[in-house]
């Protein structure tokens, strides 16, 4: 069936509305009140409280088309199916219907509403694991088999412990690497009280040709739905969200949930049986714009196809990120916007495009998506100005950087001619110098190096970076005394109040607020944070209220030691990762049913808020450009 992606989105929302679901608008790509992650990468993130304890104001059945950004996929933007940004069609049962209704409806939607050919649909399910005491999902298999049987297809289920190819199967049992869903990855890494569930994915078969064609690097390997040859495309994921990790191990949730997610772009290409998501109609306008600017046609050769895909993917997400407030800069979420925009501009060079493409593509994205994502229309001028400025800024250093890189290459060539020794790696110190002098993201240096069959000594780069930071830090320590003046109770209480203050500022002023410095004595706290303008008294009052509410709620402080990488992966928001050792302490301040603050820390805190008193902001003033300073006290009435 040929329908546009806009119609597809509507058809899905209407279908689940007819099953008594309420349509909700998409959440922001920058999570609100969720300190555990940098971006909304799945629809589950904004929904976690409703999976566990909170009542959703719209009831127990929800449907949506959600923006999602998975930064981890940046390096995969060269194949036919990965995009960092995608729209996820999602339906949720919050302790309402479960597996049988979900399988019944989703099958009905794809096969009857959209008319997908069931012969081309394949399924995966969880094969269970004794170690976790979770059984294989035979129940789902029986339900799927019945659905296929209605279409006269005998769906054989095969175990994929060894991943030995199709074996005549239609339904495949995989382990937790493929068929396990949680926000926090594999079972061992999941924190306590994290909900999760086994899942069942649906795949579209584009045909054996994609696996076996002459140039395929996979043709001598076994093919199955979860392999990477491009034959199968996962277009839907039914998560049976029914467990929670506990201190002991796993427990079954009293109320079982459904979390369904289907990538709109992927369903669109399954519908037209086109095995390249970048050929889907959602990319048409963007692709045509690049063709117009470059005079080249998409898909003509491998190198240019990659450049097209990177540009299409990156510019689209940059528009959405800025629309949600993540303007290009060097910090946290903001760095991704910068990195992706700059990467797109650099790849546009490979297609012979000097400048100006980003702005024109951004206009296309805004006009094509604006109907459904109204924030793009509201923020149009802001988005376009940010993109234009960032491009200008980048282009002034790009030339110099490329020249410097060229010099490096000819140095390698001369060394080779003189000594016959081929250099295959760019030294870390050199890569750092390029980064430090020209602000050129290391990932871009790596991209370019790869094109010249070179690698970058990433460990050496990190070390040079650390050394540089250690130097600036010892300098900064002279200038500005970080941390606590002493270990007295009064100082410790003010330190705990500082964490709450940061959380309050981020809540009231937004997520661009990061700690820039802190100095605490027994009398007062002094706290510097990123923010461009004076904070109104009204907002200061709200921040005070937040802190006092936490104190009065009988909040307690919990500390957990986790490997730094785990905290980063969980997305704990923090500005000074480099200051911390490999294992970090994550401090969570919470009452029985509210989490107030989650931060890294190494200094002492009070255990309970009971004696902290009343928090009062005494002064708010400028500290340096883009940085404000607050002085505050705890009053013991
Ligand atoms: N959480 C699942 C996913 O993101 C389904 O929505 O794939």
Coordinates of C-alpha atoms in Angstrom, one line a residue, residues 93-562:
X93 CA -0.5 -0.3 28.5
X94 CA 0.1 0.9 32.0
X95 CA -0.9 -2.1 34.0
X96 CA -3.9 -2.6 31.6
X97 CA -3.8 -5.0 28.6
X98 CA -0.9 -7.4 28.1
X99 CA 0.7 -9.8 25.6
X100 CA -2.3 -11.3 23.9
X101 CA -4.1 -8.0 23.1
X102 CA -0.8 -6.5 22.0
X103 CA 0.0 -9.3 19.5
X104 CA -3.6 -9.4 18.3
X105 CA -3.7 -5.6 17.6
X106 CA -0.3 -5.0 16.3
X107 CA -0.7 -7.9 13.8
X108 CA -4.1 -6.5 12.8
X109 CA -2.6 -3.1 12.3
X110 CA 0.3 -4.1 10.1
X111 CA -1.4 -6.9 8.2
X112 CA -4.9 -5.7 7.8
X113 CA -4.8 -1.9 8.3
X114 CA -1.5 -1.3 6.4
X115 CA -1.7 -4.5 4.2
X116 CA 1.8 -5.7 4.9
X117 CA 2.4 -9.1 3.4
X118 CA 2.7 -11.6 6.3
X119 CA 5.0 -13.8 4.1
X120 CA 7.7 -11.1 4.6
X121 CA 7.3 -10.7 8.4
X122 CA 9.7 -12.5 10.8
X123 CA 9.6 -12.5 14.6
X124 CA 12.1 -12.8 17.4
X125 CA 11.3 -13.7 21.1
X126 CA 13.2 -14.1 24.3
X127 CA 14.8 -17.6 24.9
X128 CA 14.8 -17.2 28.6
X129 CA 17.7 -17.7 31.0
X130 CA 17.9 -20.0 34.0
X131 CA 20.5 -17.7 35.6
X132 CA 17.8 -15.0 35.9
X133 CA 15.0 -17.5 36.6
X134 CA 13.1 -16.2 33.5
X135 CA 11.4 -18.8 31.2
X136 CA 11.5 -18.8 27.4
X137 CA 8.6 -16.9 26.0
X138 CA 6.6 -19.8 24.6
X139 CA 3.4 -18.0 25.2
X140 CA 4.3 -15.3 22.7
X141 CA 5.4 -17.9 20.2
X142 CA 2.1 -19.7 20.4
X143 CA 0.2 -16.4 19.8
X144 CA 2.4 -15.5 16.8
X145 CA 2.1 -19.0 15.4
X146 CA -1.7 -18.7 15.5
X147 CA -1.6 -15.4 13.7
X148 CA 0.6 -16.8 10.9
X149 CA -1.6 -19.9 10.7
X150 CA -4.6 -17.7 10.0
X151 CA -2.7 -16.7 6.8
X152 CA -1.8 -20.3 6.0
X153 CA 1.8 -19.9 7.1
X154 CA 3.3 -22.6 9.2
X155 CA 5.6 -20.6 11.5
X156 CA 8.4 -22.8 12.7
X157 CA 10.2 -21.5 15.9
X158 CA 13.9 -22.1 16.1
X159 CA 16.4 -21.6 18.9
X160 CA 19.2 -19.2 18.1
X161 CA 21.7 -20.0 20.9
X162 CA 24.2 -20.6 18.2
X163 CA 22.8 -18.2 15.6
X164 CA 23.3 -20.8 12.8
X165 CA 21.2 -19.2 10.1
X166 CA 17.5 -19.5 9.2
X167 CA 17.0 -23.2 9.7
X168 CA 13.6 -22.9 8.0
X169 CA 12.4 -20.7 10.9
X170 CA 9.9 -17.9 11.0
X171 CA 10.1 -17.2 14.7
X172 CA 13.5 -17.1 16.5
X173 CA 14.4 -17.4 20.1
X174 CA 17.3 -15.1 21.0
X175 CA 19.1 -14.3 24.3
X176 CA 19.1 -11.1 26.3
X177 CA 21.5 -9.3 23.9
X178 CA 18.7 -9.2 21.3
X179 CA 15.4 -9.7 23.2
X180 CA 15.7 -7.9 26.5
X181 CA 14.7 -4.3 27.0
X182 CA 15.6 -1.9 29.8
X183 CA 16.8 1.7 29.8
X184 CA 20.0 0.6 31.4
X185 CA 21.3 -2.2 29.2
X186 CA 22.2 -5.7 30.3
X187 CA 21.1 -7.3 33.5
X188 CA 24.4 -6.9 35.3
X189 CA 24.5 -3.2 34.8
X190 CA 20.9 -2.4 35.6
X191 CA 20.5 -0.4 38.8
X192 CA 18.1 -1.6 41.4
X193 CA 14.4 -0.7 40.9
X194 CA 14.9 -0.5 37.1
X195 CA 11.9 -2.0 35.2
X196 CA 12.5 -4.2 32.2
X197 CA 10.9 -6.9 30.1
X198 CA 11.6 -9.5 27.5
X199 CA 10.6 -8.3 24.1
X200 CA 9.4 -9.6 20.7
X201 CA 10.6 -7.9 17.6
X202 CA 9.2 -7.8 14.1
X203 CA 11.4 -7.9 11.0
X204 CA 10.7 -7.2 7.4
X205 CA 12.5 -9.4 4.8
X206 CA 13.8 -7.5 1.8
X207 CA 14.9 -10.7 0.2
X208 CA 18.0 -12.9 0.0
X209 CA 19.6 -10.7 -2.6
X210 CA 20.7 -8.3 0.0
X211 CA 22.6 -11.0 1.8
X212 CA 24.0 -12.9 -1.2
X213 CA 24.8 -10.2 -3.8
X214 CA 28.3 -10.2 -5.3
X215 CA 29.8 -7.4 -3.2
X216 CA 28.2 -8.5 0.1
X217 CA 30.7 -9.0 2.9
X218 CA 28.2 -11.3 4.6
X219 CA 27.6 -13.8 1.8
X220 CA 29.7 -16.5 3.4
X221 CA 28.1 -16.1 6.8
X222 CA 24.9 -17.4 8.2
X223 CA 22.0 -15.0 7.8
X224 CA 19.2 -14.5 10.3
X225 CA 16.8 -11.7 11.3
X226 CA 19.3 -10.1 13.8
X227 CA 22.3 -10.2 11.5
X228 CA 23.7 -7.1 9.8
X229 CA 23.7 -7.9 6.1
X230 CA 20.7 -5.6 5.4
X231 CA 18.3 -8.3 4.4
X232 CA 16.1 -8.0 7.5
X233 CA 14.9 -4.7 9.0
X234 CA 13.6 -4.6 12.5
X235 CA 10.5 -2.4 12.2
X236 CA 8.7 -3.0 15.5
X237 CA 9.4 -3.9 19.1
X238 CA 6.8 -5.3 21.6
X239 CA 8.2 -5.1 25.1
X240 CA 6.4 -7.1 27.7
X241 CA 7.5 -4.8 30.6
X242 CA 6.8 -7.2 33.5
X243 CA 9.9 -7.3 35.7
X244 CA 11.8 -5.1 38.1
X245 CA 15.3 -5.5 39.3
X246 CA 15.4 -5.7 43.1
X247 CA 18.2 -5.9 45.6
X248 CA 18.0 -9.7 45.5
X249 CA 17.5 -10.2 41.8
X250 CA 14.3 -9.8 39.7
X251 CA 10.7 -9.7 40.6
X252 CA 7.5 -9.8 38.6
X253 CA 5.7 -6.5 38.6
X254 CA 2.2 -6.6 40.0
X255 CA 0.9 -4.5 37.1
X256 CA 2.3 -5.7 33.8
X257 CA 2.9 -3.1 31.1
X258 CA 3.2 -3.0 27.3
X259 CA 5.8 -0.8 25.7
X260 CA 5.5 -0.9 22.0
X261 CA 7.8 1.0 19.7
X262 CA 7.9 1.0 15.9
X263 CA 10.3 3.3 13.9
X264 CA 8.1 5.3 11.5
X265 CA 10.9 5.6 8.9
X266 CA 11.3 1.8 8.9
X267 CA 7.7 1.0 8.6
X268 CA 7.5 3.4 5.7
X269 CA 10.2 1.6 3.7
X270 CA 8.7 -1.8 4.6
X271 CA 5.5 -0.6 3.1
X272 CA 7.1 0.3 -0.2
X273 CA 9.6 -2.7 0.1
X274 CA 12.6 -0.3 -0.4
X275 CA 15.5 -1.6 1.7
X276 CA 17.0 1.9 2.4
X277 CA 15.5 4.1 5.0
X278 CA 17.1 7.1 3.4
X279 CA 15.0 6.6 0.3
X280 CA 11.8 6.9 2.4
X281 CA 9.5 9.8 1.8
X282 CA 10.5 11.5 5.1
X283 CA 13.9 12.1 3.5
X284 CA 12.8 13.1 0.0
X285 CA 12.9 16.8 0.6
X286 CA 16.3 16.7 2.3
X287 CA 17.8 14.4 -0.3
X288 CA 16.6 16.5 -3.1
X289 CA 18.1 19.6 -1.5
X290 CA 21.5 17.9 -1.2
X291 CA 21.3 16.8 -4.8
X292 CA 20.4 20.3 -5.9
X293 CA 23.4 21.8 -4.0
X294 CA 25.9 19.2 -5.0
X295 CA 24.8 18.4 -8.6
X296 CA 25.2 14.7 -7.6
X297 CA 22.7 11.9 -7.4
X298 CA 22.2 9.9 -4.2
X299 CA 23.3 6.3 -4.4
X300 CA 25.8 6.5 -7.2
X301 CA 28.9 5.4 -5.3
X302 CA 29.7 4.2 -1.8
X303 CA 31.7 7.2 -0.5
X304 CA 29.1 9.7 -1.7
X305 CA 26.3 7.6 -0.4
X306 CA 27.8 7.7 3.0
X307 CA 28.2 11.5 2.8
X308 CA 24.6 11.9 1.8
X309 CA 23.4 9.7 4.6
X310 CA 25.5 11.4 7.3
X311 CA 24.2 14.8 6.1
X312 CA 20.6 13.7 5.9
X313 CA 20.7 12.1 9.3
X314 CA 22.7 14.8 11.2
X315 CA 21.0 17.9 9.9
X316 CA 17.6 16.5 10.7
X317 CA 18.5 15.8 14.3
X318 CA 20.3 19.1 14.7
X319 CA 17.1 20.9 13.8
X320 CA 15.1 18.9 16.4
X321 CA 17.8 19.3 19.1
X322 CA 18.0 23.1 18.7
X323 CA 14.2 23.1 18.6
X324 CA 14.3 21.5 22.1
X325 CA 16.9 23.9 23.4
X326 CA 20.2 22.1 22.8
X327 CA 22.1 24.9 21.0
X328 CA 25.6 24.0 19.6
X329 CA 28.3 24.4 22.3
X330 CA 31.0 22.3 24.0
X331 CA 29.0 21.0 27.0
X332 CA 27.0 17.8 27.3
X333 CA 23.9 17.6 25.1
X334 CA 25.0 20.8 23.4
X335 CA 28.3 19.2 22.3
X336 CA 26.3 16.6 20.3
X337 CA 24.5 19.3 18.4
X338 CA 27.8 21.0 17.6
X339 CA 29.5 17.7 16.7
X340 CA 26.7 16.6 14.3
X341 CA 26.3 19.9 12.6
X342 CA 30.0 20.2 12.0
X343 CA 30.3 16.7 10.8
X344 CA 27.5 17.3 8.3
X345 CA 29.3 20.4 7.0
X346 CA 32.5 18.5 6.7
X347 CA 30.8 15.7 4.8
X348 CA 29.1 18.2 2.5
X349 CA 32.6 19.2 1.5
X350 CA 33.1 15.6 0.1
X351 CA 30.1 16.3 -2.2
X352 CA 31.7 19.6 -3.3
X353 CA 29.4 21.8 -1.2
X354 CA 31.2 24.8 0.3
X355 CA 28.5 26.3 2.5
X356 CA 24.9 27.2 2.9
X357 CA 23.4 23.7 2.7
X358 CA 22.6 23.4 6.4
X359 CA 20.4 26.4 6.5
X360 CA 18.4 25.3 3.4
X361 CA 18.0 21.7 4.7
X362 CA 16.9 23.1 8.1
X363 CA 14.1 25.0 6.3
X364 CA 13.0 21.8 4.6
X365 CA 13.0 19.8 7.9
X366 CA 10.9 22.5 9.6
X367 CA 8.4 22.7 6.8
X368 CA 8.0 18.9 6.5
X369 CA 7.8 18.1 10.2
X370 CA 6.3 21.3 11.5
X371 CA 2.7 20.1 11.2
X372 CA 3.2 17.4 13.7
X373 CA 6.0 18.9 15.8
X374 CA 4.7 22.4 16.4
X375 CA 7.8 23.4 18.4
X376 CA 9.8 23.6 15.1
X377 CA 7.4 26.3 13.8
X378 CA 7.5 28.2 17.1
X379 CA 11.3 28.1 17.2
X380 CA 11.9 28.5 13.5
X381 CA 13.9 31.8 13.6
X382 CA 15.9 30.6 16.6
X383 CA 16.8 27.3 14.9
X384 CA 17.9 29.0 11.7
X385 CA 19.9 31.7 13.4
X386 CA 21.8 29.1 15.5
X387 CA 22.6 27.0 12.5
X388 CA 23.8 29.9 10.5
X389 CA 26.0 31.2 13.3
X390 CA 27.5 27.8 14.0
X391 CA 28.3 27.2 10.4
X392 CA 30.0 30.6 10.0
X393 CA 32.1 29.9 13.1
X394 CA 33.1 26.5 12.0
X395 CA 33.9 27.5 8.4
X396 CA 36.5 30.0 9.7
X397 CA 38.5 27.2 11.3
X398 CA 37.7 24.4 8.9
X399 CA 40.1 25.7 6.2
X400 CA 43.0 26.1 8.6
X401 CA 42.3 22.7 10.0
X402 CA 42.2 21.0 6.7
X403 CA 45.5 22.7 5.7
X404 CA 47.1 21.5 9.0
X405 CA 45.8 18.0 8.3
X406 CA 47.2 18.2 4.8
X407 CA 50.6 19.1 6.2
X408 CA 50.5 16.2 8.5
X409 CA 49.8 13.8 5.6
X410 CA 52.6 15.2 3.6
X411 CA 54.9 14.8 6.6
X412 CA 54.0 11.2 6.7
X413 CA 54.7 10.9 3.0
X414 CA 58.1 12.5 3.3
X415 CA 59.0 10.2 6.2
X416 CA 57.9 7.2 4.1
X417 CA 60.0 8.3 1.2
X418 CA 63.0 8.9 3.4
X419 CA 62.9 5.8 5.6
X420 CA 60.5 3.5 3.8
X421 CA 58.5 3.3 7.0
X422 CA 54.8 3.7 6.7
X423 CA 53.1 5.6 9.4
X424 CA 49.6 4.4 10.0
X425 CA 48.6 6.3 13.1
X426 CA 48.2 9.9 14.1
X427 CA 49.8 10.5 17.5
X428 CA 47.5 11.4 20.4
X429 CA 49.4 14.6 21.2
X430 CA 49.1 15.7 17.6
X431 CA 45.4 15.0 17.4
X432 CA 44.9 16.9 20.7
X433 CA 46.8 19.9 19.3
X434 CA 44.4 20.0 16.3
X435 CA 41.5 19.8 18.7
X436 CA 42.8 22.4 21.1
X437 CA 44.0 24.9 18.4
X438 CA 41.1 24.6 16.0
X439 CA 38.2 23.3 18.2
X440 CA 37.9 20.4 15.7
X441 CA 36.0 17.5 17.3
X442 CA 38.2 14.5 17.7
X443 CA 35.6 12.3 16.0
X444 CA 36.0 14.4 12.8
X445 CA 39.7 13.9 12.9
X446 CA 39.1 10.2 13.2
X447 CA 36.7 10.3 10.3
X448 CA 39.1 12.0 8.0
X449 CA 42.0 9.8 9.2
X450 CA 40.0 6.8 8.3
X451 CA 39.5 8.1 4.8
X452 CA 43.3 8.1 4.4
X453 CA 43.6 4.6 5.9
X454 CA 45.0 6.0 9.1
X455 CA 43.9 5.6 12.7
X456 CA 44.2 8.1 15.7
X457 CA 45.8 7.1 18.9
X458 CA 42.7 7.7 21.0
X459 CA 44.3 6.7 24.3
X460 CA 47.1 9.1 23.6
X461 CA 44.6 11.8 22.8
X462 CA 42.7 11.2 26.0
X463 CA 46.0 11.3 28.0
X464 CA 47.0 14.6 26.4
X465 CA 43.5 15.9 27.2
X466 CA 43.8 14.8 30.8
X467 CA 47.3 16.4 31.2
X468 CA 46.0 19.6 29.7
X469 CA 43.1 19.6 32.1
X470 CA 45.3 18.8 35.1
X471 CA 47.4 21.8 34.2
X472 CA 44.4 24.1 33.9
X473 CA 42.9 22.7 37.0
X474 CA 46.0 23.4 39.2
X475 CA 45.9 26.8 37.7
X476 CA 42.2 27.2 38.5
X477 CA 42.7 25.9 42.1
X478 CA 45.0 28.8 42.7
X479 CA 42.4 31.2 41.5
X480 CA 39.3 29.7 42.9
X481 CA 39.0 27.4 45.8
X482 CA 36.7 24.5 45.0
X483 CA 34.9 22.5 47.5
X484 CA 34.4 22.7 51.2
X485 CA 36.2 24.8 53.7
X486 CA 36.0 22.2 56.5
X487 CA 34.1 19.2 57.6
X488 CA 31.8 20.8 60.2
X489 CA 28.1 19.9 60.4
X490 CA 27.1 23.4 59.2
X491 CA 29.4 23.1 56.1
X492 CA 28.1 19.6 55.3
X493 CA 24.5 20.7 55.5
X494 CA 25.2 23.6 53.1
X495 CA 27.0 21.2 50.8
X496 CA 23.8 19.0 50.7
X497 CA 21.8 22.2 50.1
X498 CA 24.1 22.9 47.1
X499 CA 23.0 19.7 45.3
X500 CA 19.4 20.6 45.9
X501 CA 20.1 24.1 44.6
X502 CA 21.5 22.9 41.4
X503 CA 18.6 20.5 40.9
X504 CA 16.2 23.4 41.6
X505 CA 17.9 25.7 39.2
X506 CA 17.8 23.0 36.5
X507 CA 14.2 22.5 37.1
X508 CA 13.2 26.2 37.1
X509 CA 15.6 27.6 34.6
X510 CA 16.1 24.6 32.4
X511 CA 18.8 22.1 31.6
X512 CA 21.4 24.4 30.3
X513 CA 22.3 25.1 34.0
X514 CA 25.5 23.3 35.1
X515 CA 27.7 23.8 38.0
X516 CA 30.6 26.1 37.3
X517 CA 32.1 26.4 40.8
X518 CA 31.2 26.1 44.4
X519 CA 32.7 27.4 47.6
X520 CA 31.2 26.6 51.0
X521 CA 32.0 27.8 54.5
X522 CA 30.2 27.1 57.7
X523 CA 28.3 30.4 57.2
X524 CA 27.1 30.3 53.6
X525 CA 27.3 28.6 50.2
X526 CA 28.5 30.2 47.1
X527 CA 27.5 28.6 43.8
X528 CA 28.4 29.5 40.2
X529 CA 26.3 28.1 37.4
X530 CA 25.9 28.6 33.6
X531 CA 23.1 30.9 32.7
X532 CA 23.0 34.0 30.5
X533 CA 20.9 36.4 32.3
X534 CA 19.8 37.7 35.6
X535 CA 17.5 35.3 37.4
X536 CA 14.2 37.0 38.4
X537 CA 13.2 37.1 42.1
X538 CA 10.2 35.0 41.1
X539 CA 12.4 32.2 39.8
X540 CA 14.7 32.5 42.8
X541 CA 11.6 32.0 45.0
X542 CA 10.6 28.9 43.0
X543 CA 14.1 27.5 43.5
X544 CA 14.0 28.2 47.2
X545 CA 10.6 26.5 47.3
X546 CA 12.0 23.4 45.6
X547 CA 14.9 23.2 48.1
X548 CA 12.7 23.8 51.1
X549 CA 10.2 21.3 49.9
X550 CA 12.9 18.6 49.6
X551 CA 14.1 19.5 53.1
X552 CA 10.6 19.3 54.6
X553 CA 9.7 16.1 52.8
X554 CA 12.2 14.4 55.1
X555 CA 14.6 13.7 52.3
X556 CA 17.5 11.3 52.8
X557 CA 20.8 10.9 51.0
X558 CA 21.7 7.7 49.3
X559 CA 25.1 6.9 48.0
X560 CA 26.0 4.2 45.4
X561 CA 29.4 3.4 44.0
X562 CA 29.4 2.6 40.3

